[in-house]
PDB file of C-alpha atoms and ligand atoms in Angstrom:
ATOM      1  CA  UNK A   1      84.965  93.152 124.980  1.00 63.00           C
ATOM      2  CA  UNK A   2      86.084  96.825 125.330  1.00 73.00           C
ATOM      3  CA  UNK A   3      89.218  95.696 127.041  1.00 93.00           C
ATOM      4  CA  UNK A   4      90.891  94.133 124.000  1.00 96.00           C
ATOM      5  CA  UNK A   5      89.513  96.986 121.641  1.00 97.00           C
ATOM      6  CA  UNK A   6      91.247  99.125 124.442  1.00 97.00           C
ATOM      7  CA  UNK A   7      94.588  97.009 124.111  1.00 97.00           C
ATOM      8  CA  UNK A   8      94.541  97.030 120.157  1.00 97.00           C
ATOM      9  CA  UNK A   9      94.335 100.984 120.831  1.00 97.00           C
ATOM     10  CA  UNK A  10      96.827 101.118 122.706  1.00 97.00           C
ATOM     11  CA  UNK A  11      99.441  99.137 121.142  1.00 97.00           C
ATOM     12  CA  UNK A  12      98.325 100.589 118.051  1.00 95.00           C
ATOM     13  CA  UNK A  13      99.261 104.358 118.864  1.00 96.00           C
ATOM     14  CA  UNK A  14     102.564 102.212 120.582  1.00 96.00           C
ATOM     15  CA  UNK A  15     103.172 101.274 117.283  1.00 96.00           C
ATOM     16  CA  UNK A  16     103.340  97.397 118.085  1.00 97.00           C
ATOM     17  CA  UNK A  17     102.646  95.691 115.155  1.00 97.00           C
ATOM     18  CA  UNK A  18     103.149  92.171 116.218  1.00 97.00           C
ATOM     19  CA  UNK A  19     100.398  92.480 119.054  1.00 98.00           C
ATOM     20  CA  UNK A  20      97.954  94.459 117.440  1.00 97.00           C
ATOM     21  CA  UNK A  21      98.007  91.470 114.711  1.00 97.00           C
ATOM     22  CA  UNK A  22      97.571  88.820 117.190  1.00 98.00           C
ATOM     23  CA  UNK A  23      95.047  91.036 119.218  1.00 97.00           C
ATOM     24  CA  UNK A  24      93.085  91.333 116.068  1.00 97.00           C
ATOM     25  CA  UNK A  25      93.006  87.486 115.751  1.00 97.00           C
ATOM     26  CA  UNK A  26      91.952  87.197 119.754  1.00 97.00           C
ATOM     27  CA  UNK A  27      88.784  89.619 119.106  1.00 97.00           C
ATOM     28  CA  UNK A  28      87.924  87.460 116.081  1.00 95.00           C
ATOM     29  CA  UNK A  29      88.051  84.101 117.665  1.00 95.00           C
ATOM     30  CA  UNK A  30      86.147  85.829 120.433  1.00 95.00           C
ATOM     31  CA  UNK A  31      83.637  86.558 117.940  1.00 94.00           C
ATOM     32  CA  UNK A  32      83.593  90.552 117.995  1.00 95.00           C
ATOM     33  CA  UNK A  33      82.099  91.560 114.737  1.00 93.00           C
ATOM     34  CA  UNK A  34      85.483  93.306 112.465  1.00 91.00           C
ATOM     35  CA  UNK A  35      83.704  96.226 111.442  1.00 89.00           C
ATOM     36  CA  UNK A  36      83.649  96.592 115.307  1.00 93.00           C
ATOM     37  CA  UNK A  37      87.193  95.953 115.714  1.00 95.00           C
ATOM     38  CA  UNK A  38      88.391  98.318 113.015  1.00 91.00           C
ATOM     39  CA  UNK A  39      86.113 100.694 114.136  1.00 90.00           C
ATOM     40  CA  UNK A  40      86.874 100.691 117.421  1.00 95.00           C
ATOM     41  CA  UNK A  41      90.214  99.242 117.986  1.00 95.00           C
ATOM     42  CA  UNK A  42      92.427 100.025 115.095  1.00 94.00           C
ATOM     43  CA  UNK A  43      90.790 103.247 113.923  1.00 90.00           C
ATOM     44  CA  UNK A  44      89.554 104.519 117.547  1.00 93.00           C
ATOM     45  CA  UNK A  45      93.547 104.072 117.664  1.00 93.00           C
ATOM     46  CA  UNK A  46      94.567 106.179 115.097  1.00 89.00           C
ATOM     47  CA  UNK A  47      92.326 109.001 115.707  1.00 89.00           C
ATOM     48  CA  UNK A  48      94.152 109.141 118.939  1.00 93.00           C
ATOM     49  CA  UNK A  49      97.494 109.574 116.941  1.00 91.00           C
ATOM     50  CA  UNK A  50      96.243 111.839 114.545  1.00 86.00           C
ATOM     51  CA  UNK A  51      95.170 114.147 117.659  1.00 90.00           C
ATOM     52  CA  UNK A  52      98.193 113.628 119.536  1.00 92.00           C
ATOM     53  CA  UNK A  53     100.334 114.742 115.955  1.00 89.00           C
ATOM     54  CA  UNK A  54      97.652 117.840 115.507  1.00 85.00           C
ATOM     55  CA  UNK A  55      98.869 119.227 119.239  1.00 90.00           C
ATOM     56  CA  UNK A  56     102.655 118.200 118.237  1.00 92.00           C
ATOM     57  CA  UNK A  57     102.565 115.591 121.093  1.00 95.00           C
ATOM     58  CA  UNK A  58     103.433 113.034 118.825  1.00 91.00           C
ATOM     59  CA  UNK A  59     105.720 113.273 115.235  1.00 91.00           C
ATOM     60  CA  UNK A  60     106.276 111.794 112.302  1.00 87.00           C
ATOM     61  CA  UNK A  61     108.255 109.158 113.182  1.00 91.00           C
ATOM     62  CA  UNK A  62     105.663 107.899 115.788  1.00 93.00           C
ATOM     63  CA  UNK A  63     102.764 108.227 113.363  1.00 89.00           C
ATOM     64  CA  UNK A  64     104.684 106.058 110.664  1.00 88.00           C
ATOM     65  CA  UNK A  65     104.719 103.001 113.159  1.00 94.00           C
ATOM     66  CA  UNK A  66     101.528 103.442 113.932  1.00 93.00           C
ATOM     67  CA  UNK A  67     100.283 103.569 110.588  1.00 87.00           C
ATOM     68  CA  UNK A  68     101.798 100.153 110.358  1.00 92.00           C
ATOM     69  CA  UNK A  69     100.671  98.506 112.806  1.00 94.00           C
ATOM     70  CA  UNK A  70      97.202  99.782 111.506  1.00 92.00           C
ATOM     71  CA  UNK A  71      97.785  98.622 108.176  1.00 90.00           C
ATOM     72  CA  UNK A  72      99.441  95.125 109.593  1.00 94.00           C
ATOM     73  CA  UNK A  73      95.977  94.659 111.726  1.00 94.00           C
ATOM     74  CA  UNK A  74      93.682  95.705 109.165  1.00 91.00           C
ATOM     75  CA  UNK A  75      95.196  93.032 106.796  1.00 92.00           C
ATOM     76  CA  UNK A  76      94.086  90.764 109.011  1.00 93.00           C
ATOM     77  CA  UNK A  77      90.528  91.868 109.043  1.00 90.00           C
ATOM     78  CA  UNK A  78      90.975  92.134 105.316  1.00 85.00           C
ATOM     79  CA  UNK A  79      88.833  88.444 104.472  1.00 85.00           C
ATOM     80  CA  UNK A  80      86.130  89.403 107.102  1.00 85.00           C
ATOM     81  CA  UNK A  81      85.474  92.812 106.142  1.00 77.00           C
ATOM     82  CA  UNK A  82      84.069  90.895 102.831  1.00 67.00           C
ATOM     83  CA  UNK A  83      80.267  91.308 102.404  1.00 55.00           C
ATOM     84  CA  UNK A  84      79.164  88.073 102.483  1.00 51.00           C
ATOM     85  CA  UNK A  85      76.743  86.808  99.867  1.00 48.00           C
ATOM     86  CA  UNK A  86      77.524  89.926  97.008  1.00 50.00           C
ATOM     87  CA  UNK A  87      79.970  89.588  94.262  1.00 62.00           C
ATOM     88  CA  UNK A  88      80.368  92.036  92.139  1.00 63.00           C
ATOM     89  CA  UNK A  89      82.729  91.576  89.210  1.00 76.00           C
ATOM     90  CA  UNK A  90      84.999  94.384  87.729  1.00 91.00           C
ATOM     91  CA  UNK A  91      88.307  96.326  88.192  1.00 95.00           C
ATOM     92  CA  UNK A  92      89.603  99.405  89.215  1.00 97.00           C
ATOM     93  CA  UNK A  93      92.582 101.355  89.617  1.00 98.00           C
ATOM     94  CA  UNK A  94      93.578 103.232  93.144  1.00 98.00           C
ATOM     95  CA  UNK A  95      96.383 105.621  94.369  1.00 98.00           C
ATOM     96  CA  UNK A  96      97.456 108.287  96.418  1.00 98.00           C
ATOM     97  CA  UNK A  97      97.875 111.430  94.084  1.00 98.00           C
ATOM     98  CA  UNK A  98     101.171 113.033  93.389  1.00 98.00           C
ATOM     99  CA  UNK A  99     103.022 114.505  96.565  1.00 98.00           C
ATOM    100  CA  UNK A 100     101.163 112.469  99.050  1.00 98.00           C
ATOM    101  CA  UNK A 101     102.395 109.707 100.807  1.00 97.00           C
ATOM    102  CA  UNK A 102      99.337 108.687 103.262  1.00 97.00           C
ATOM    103  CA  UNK A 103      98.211 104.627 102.039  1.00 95.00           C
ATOM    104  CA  UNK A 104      95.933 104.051 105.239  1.00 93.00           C
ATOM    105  CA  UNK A 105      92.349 105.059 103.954  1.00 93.00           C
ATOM    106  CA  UNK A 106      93.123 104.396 100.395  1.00 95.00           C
ATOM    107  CA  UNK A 107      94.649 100.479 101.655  1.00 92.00           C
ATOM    108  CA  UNK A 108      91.042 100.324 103.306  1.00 88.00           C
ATOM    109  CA  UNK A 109      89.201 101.472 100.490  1.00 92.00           C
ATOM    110  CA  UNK A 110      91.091  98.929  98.092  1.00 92.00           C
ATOM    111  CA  UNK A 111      89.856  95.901 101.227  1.00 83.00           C
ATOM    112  CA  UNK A 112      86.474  97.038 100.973  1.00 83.00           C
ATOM    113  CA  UNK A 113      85.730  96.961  97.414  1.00 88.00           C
ATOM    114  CA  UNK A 114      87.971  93.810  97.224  1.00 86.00           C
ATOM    115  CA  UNK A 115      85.352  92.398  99.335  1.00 75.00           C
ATOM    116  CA  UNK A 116      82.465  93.158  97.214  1.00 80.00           C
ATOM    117  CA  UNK A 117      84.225  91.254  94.372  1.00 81.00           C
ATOM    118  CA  UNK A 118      86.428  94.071  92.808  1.00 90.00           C
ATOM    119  CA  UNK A 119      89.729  93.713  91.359  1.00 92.00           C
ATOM    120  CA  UNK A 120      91.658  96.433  92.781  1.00 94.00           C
ATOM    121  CA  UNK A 121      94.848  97.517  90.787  1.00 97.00           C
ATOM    122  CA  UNK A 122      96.868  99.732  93.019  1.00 98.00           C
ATOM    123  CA  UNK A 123      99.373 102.006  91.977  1.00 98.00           C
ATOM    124  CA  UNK A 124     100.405 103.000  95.464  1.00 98.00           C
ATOM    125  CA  UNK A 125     100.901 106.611  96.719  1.00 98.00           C
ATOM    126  CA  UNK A 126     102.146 109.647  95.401  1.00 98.00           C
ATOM    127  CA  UNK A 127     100.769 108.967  91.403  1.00 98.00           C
ATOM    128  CA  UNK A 128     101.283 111.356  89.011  1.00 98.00           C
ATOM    129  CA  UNK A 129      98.041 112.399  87.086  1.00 98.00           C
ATOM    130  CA  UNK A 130      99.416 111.056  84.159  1.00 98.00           C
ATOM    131  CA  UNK A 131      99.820 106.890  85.871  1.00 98.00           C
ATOM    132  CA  UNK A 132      96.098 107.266  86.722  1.00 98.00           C
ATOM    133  CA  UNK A 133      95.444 107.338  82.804  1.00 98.00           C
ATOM    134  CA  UNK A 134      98.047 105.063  81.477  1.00 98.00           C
ATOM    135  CA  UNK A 135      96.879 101.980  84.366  1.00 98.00           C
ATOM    136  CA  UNK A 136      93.439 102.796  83.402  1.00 98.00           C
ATOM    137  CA  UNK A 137      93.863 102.075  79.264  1.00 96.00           C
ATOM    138  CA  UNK A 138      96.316  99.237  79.988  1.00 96.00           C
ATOM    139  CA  UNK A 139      93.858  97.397  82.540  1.00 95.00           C
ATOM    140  CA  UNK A 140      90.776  98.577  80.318  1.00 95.00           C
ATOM    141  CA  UNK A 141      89.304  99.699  83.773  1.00 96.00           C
ATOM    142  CA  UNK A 142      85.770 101.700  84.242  1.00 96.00           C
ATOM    143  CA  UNK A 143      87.017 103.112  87.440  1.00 98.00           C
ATOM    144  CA  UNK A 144      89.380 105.323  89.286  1.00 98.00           C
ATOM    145  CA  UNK A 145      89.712 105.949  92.920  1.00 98.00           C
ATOM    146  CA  UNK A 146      91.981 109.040  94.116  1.00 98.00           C
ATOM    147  CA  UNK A 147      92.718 109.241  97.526  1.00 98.00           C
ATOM    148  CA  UNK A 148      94.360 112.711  98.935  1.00 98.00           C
ATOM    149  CA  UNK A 149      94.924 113.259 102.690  1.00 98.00           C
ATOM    150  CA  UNK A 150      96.247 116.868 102.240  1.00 98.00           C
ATOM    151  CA  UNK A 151      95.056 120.342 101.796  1.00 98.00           C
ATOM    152  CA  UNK A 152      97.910 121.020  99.791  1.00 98.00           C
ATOM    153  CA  UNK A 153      97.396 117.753  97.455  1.00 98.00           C
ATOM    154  CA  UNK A 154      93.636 117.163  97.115  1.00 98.00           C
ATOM    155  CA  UNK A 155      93.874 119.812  93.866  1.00 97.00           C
ATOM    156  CA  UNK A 156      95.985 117.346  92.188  1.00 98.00           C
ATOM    157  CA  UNK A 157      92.988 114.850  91.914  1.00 98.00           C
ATOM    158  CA  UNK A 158      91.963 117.772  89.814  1.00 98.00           C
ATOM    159  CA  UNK A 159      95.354 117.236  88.103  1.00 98.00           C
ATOM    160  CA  UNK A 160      93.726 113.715  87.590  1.00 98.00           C
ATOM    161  CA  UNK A 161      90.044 114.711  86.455  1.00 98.00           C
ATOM    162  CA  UNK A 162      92.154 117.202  83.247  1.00 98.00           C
ATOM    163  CA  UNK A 163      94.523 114.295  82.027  1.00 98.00           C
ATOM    164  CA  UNK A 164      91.756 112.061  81.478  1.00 98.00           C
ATOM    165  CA  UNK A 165      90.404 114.695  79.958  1.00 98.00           C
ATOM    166  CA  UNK A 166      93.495 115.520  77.584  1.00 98.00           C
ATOM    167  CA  UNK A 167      94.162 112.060  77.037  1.00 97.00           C
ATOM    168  CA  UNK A 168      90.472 111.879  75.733  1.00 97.00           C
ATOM    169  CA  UNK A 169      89.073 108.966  77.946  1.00 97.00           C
ATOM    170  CA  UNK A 170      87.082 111.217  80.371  1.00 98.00           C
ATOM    171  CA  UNK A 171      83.975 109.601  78.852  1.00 97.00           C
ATOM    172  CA  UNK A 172      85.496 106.395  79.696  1.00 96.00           C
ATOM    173  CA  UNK A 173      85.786 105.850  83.498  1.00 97.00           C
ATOM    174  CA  UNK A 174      84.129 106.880  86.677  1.00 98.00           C
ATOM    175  CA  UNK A 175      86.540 109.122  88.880  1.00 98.00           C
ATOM    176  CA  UNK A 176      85.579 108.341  92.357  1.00 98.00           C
ATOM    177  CA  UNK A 177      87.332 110.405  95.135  1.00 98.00           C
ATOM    178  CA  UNK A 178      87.792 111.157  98.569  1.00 98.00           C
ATOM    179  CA  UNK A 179      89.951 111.584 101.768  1.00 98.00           C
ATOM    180  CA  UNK A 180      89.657 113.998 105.022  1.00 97.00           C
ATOM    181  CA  UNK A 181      89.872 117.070 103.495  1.00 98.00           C
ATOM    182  CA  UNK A 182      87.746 115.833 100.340  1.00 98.00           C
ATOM    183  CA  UNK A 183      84.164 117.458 100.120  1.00 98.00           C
ATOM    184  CA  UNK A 184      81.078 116.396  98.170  1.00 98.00           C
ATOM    185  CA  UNK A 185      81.223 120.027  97.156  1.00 98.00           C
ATOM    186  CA  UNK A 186      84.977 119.745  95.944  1.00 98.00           C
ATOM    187  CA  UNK A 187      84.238 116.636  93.998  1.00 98.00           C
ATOM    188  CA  UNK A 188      81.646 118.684  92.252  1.00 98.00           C
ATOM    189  CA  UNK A 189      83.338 121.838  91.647  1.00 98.00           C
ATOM    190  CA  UNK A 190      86.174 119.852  89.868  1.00 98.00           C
ATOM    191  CA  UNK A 191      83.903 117.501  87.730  1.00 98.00           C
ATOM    192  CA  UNK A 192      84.896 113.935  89.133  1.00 98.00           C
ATOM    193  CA  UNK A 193      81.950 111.388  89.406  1.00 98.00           C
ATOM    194  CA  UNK A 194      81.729 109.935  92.919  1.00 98.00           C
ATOM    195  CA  UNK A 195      82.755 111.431  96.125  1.00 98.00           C
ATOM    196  CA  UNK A 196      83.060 108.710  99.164  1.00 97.00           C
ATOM    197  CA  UNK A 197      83.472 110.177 102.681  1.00 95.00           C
ATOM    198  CA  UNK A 198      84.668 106.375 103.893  1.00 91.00           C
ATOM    199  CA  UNK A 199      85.840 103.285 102.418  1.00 88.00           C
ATOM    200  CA  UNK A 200      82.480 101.394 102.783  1.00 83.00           C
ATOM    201  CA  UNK A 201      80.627 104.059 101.164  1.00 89.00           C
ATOM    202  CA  UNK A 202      83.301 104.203  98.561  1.00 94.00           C
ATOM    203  CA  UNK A 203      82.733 100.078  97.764  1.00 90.00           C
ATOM    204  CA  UNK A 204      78.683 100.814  97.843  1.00 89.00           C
ATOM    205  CA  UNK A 205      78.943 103.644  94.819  1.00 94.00           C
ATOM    206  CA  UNK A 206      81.723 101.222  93.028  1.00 95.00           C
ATOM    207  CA  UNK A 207      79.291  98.282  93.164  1.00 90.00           C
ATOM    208  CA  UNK A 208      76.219 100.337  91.613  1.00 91.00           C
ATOM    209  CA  UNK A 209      78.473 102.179  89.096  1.00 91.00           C
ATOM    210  CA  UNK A 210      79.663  98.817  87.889  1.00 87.00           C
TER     211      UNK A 210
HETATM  212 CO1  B1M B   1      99.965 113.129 107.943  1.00 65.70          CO
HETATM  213  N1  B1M B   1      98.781 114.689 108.014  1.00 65.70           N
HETATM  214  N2  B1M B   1     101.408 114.270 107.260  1.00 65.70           N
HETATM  215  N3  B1M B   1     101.071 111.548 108.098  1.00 65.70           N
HETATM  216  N4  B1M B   1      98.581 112.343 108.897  1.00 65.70           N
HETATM  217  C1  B1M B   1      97.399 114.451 108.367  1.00 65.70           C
HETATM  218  C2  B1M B   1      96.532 114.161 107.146  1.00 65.70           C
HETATM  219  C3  B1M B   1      96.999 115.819 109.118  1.00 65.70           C
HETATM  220  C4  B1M B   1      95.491 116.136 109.068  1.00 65.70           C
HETATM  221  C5  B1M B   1      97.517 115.748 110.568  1.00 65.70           C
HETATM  222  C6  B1M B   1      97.242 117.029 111.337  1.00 65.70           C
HETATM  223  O1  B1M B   1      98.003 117.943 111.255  1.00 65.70           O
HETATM  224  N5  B1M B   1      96.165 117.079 112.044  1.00 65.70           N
HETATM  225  C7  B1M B   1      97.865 116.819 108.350  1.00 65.70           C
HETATM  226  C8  B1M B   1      97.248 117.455 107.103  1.00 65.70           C
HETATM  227  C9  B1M B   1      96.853 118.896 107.311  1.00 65.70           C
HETATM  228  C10 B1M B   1      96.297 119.491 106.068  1.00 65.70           C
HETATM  229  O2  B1M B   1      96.567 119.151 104.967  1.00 65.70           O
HETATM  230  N6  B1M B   1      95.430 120.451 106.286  1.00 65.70           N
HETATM  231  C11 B1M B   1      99.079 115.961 107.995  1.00 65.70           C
HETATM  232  C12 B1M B   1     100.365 116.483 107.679  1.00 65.70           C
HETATM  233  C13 B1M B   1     100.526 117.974 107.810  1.00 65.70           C
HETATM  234  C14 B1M B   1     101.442 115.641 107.288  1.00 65.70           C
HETATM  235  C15 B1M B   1     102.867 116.067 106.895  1.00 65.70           C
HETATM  236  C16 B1M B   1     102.954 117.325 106.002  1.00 65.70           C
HETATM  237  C17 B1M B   1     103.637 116.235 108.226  1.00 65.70           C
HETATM  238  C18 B1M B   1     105.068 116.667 108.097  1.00 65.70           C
HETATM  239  O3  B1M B   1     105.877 116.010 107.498  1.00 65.70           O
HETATM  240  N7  B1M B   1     105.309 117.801 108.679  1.00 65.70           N
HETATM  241  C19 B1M B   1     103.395 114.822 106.170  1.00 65.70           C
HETATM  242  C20 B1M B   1     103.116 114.846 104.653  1.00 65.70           C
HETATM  243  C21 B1M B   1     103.738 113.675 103.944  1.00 65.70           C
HETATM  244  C22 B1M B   1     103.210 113.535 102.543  1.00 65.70           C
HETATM  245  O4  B1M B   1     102.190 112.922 102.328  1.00 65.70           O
HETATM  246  N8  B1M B   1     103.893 114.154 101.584  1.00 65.70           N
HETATM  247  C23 B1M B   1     102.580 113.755 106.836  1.00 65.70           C
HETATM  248  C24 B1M B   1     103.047 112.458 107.030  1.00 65.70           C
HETATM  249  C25 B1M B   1     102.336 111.457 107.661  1.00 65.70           C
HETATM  250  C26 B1M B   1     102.937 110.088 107.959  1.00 65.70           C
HETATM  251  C27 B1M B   1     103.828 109.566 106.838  1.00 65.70           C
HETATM  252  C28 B1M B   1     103.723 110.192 109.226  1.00 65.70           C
HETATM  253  C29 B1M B   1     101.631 109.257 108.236  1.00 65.70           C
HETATM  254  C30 B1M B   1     101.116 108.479 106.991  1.00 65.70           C
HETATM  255  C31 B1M B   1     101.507 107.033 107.037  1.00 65.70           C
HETATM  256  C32 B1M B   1     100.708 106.217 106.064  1.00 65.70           C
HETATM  257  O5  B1M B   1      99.639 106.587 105.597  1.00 65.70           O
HETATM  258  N9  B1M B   1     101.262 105.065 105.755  1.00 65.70           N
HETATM  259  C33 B1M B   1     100.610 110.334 108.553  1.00 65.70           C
HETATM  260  C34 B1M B   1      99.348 110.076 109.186  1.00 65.70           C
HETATM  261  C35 B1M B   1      99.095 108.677 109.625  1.00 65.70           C
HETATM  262  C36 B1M B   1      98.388 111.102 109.387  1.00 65.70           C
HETATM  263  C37 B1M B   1      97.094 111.052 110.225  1.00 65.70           C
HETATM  264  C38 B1M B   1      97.524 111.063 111.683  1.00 65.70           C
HETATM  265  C39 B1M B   1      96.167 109.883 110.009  1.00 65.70           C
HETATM  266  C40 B1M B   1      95.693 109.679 108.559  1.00 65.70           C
HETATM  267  C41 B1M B   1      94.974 108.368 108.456  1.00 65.70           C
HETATM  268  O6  B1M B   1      95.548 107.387 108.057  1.00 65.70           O
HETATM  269  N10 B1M B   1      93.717 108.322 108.926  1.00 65.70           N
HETATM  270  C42 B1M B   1      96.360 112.369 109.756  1.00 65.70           C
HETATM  271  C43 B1M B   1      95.505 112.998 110.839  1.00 65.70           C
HETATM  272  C44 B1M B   1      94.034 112.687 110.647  1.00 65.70           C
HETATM  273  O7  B1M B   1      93.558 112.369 109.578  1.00 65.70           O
HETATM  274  N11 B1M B   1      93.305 112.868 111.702  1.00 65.70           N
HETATM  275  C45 B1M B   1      97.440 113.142 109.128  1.00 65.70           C
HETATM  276  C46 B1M B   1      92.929 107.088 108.998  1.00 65.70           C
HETATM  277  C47 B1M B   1      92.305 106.791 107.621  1.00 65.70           C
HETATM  278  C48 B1M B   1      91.483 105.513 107.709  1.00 65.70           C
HETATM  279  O8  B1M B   1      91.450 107.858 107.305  1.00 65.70           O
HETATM  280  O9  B1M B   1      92.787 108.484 105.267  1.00 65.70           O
HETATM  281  O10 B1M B   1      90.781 109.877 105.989  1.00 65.70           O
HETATM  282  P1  B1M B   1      91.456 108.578 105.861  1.00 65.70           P
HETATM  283  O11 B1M B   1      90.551 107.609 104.965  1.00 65.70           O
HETATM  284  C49 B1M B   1      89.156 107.420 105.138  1.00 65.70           C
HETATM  285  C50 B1M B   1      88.300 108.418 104.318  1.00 65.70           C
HETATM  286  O12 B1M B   1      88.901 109.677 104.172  1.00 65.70           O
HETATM  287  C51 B1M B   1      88.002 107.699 103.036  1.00 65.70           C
HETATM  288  O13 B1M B   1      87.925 106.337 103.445  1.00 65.70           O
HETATM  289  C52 B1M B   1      88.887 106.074 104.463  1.00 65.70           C
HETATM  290  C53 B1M B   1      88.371 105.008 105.381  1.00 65.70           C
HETATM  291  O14 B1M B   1      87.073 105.224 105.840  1.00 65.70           O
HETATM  292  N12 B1M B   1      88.922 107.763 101.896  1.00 65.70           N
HETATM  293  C54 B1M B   1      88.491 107.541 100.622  1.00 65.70           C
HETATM  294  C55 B1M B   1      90.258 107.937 101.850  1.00 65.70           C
HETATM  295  N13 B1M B   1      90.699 107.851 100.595  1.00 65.70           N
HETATM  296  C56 B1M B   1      89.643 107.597  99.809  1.00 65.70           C
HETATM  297  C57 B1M B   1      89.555 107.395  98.432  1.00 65.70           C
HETATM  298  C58 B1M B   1      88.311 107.141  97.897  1.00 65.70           C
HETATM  299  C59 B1M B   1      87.156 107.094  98.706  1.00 65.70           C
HETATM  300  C60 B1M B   1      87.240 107.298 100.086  1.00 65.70           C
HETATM  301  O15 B1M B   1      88.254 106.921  96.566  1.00 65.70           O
HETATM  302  C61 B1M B   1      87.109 106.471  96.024  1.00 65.70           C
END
């Protein structure tokens, strides 16, 4: 069992797309439970990146494969990461604020609350405050998830929090946040609603808001 979670590790920080996909399959028919897999194949995989690109053993070009191949073999996983049994309906809306161009925690926060019954409207990455607001009054949506992976971006979910504000529809949605550098204490300090420190946590706190 821990030899294919090895091998989807592996080709994972190889950036081999392909294989990790059909890996991912292999440990399902076998039966290995997909939080398992995620946990410890594709993400166990990408923590090993992110450490390699920390001590500059790795760069960017590197990382961006193997952020594909994790977001090729966590679609896969997408229909079994569903909680089975619980629907919940409603929409949100989810992006990556302005100036930041990591997808892979907010993709996996879109799965998860897809899988509890959500109807995710993604606006991709880098969003300017002022898409957050103008998705949320077209799609007449209750929530909004931020995701920021950067020190030097997380203040623009701030950005986000202030153009509700200004656009007068704070009242009107939940602002639900998070990302590595993210903080319960941050979340507070700039009035959003809901800080998540992973995607499942994120899909819990969606569910009850809604
Ligand atoms: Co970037 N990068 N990167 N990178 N990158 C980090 C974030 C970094 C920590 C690496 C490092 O130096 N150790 C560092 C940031 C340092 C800092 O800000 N203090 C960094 C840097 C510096 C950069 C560049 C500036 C590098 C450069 O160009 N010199 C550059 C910036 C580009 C930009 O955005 N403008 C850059 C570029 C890239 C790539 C494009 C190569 C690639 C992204 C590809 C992609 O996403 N498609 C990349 C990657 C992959 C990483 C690391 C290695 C991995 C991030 C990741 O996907 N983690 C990362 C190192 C690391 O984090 N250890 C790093 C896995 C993912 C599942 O976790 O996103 O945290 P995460 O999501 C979790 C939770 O945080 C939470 O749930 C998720 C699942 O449980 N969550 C939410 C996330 N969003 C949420 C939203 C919610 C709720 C929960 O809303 C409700």
């Amino acid at each position: 069992m821990a030899d294919i979670l090895n091998e989807i590790s592996e080709n994972l920080q190889n950036g081999k797309a392909k294989v990790v996909v059909e890996l991912v399959g292999k440990a399902i028919e076998e039966g290995l439970p997909p939080q398992k897999i995620l946990d410890e194949g594709l993400l166990a995989g990408m923590g090993v990146i992110g450490a390699k690109f920390k001590a500059n053993e790795v760069f960017v070009p590197e990382v961006l494969v193997a952020a594909r191949a994790m977001n090729k073999g966590a679609e896969v996983l997408k229909p079994r990461l569903a909680a089975e049994g619980i629907k919940a309906k409603g929409r949100a809306v989810i992006g990556t604020v302005k100036g930041d161009l990591h997808d892979i925690g907010k993709n996996l926060v879109k799965m998860m609350m897809e899988g509890r019954g959500i109807e995710m409207i993604d606006l991709g990455v880098d969003v300017p405050a002022s898409r957050f607001v103008e998705a949320a009054k077209e799609n007449d949506v209750p929530i909004v998830c931020c995701s920021a992976l950067l020190t030097t971006t997380m203040g623009e979910i701030k950005g986000v929090v202030d153009a509700f504000k200004e656009a007068g529809a704070r009242d009107r949605v939940k602002i639900m946040i998070g990302g590595a550098p993210v903080t319960q204490a941050f979340c507070d300090q700039i009035g959003a609603d809901s800080y998540a420190p992973d995607a499942a946590s994120a899909a819990e706190a969606a569910v009850a808001f809604i």
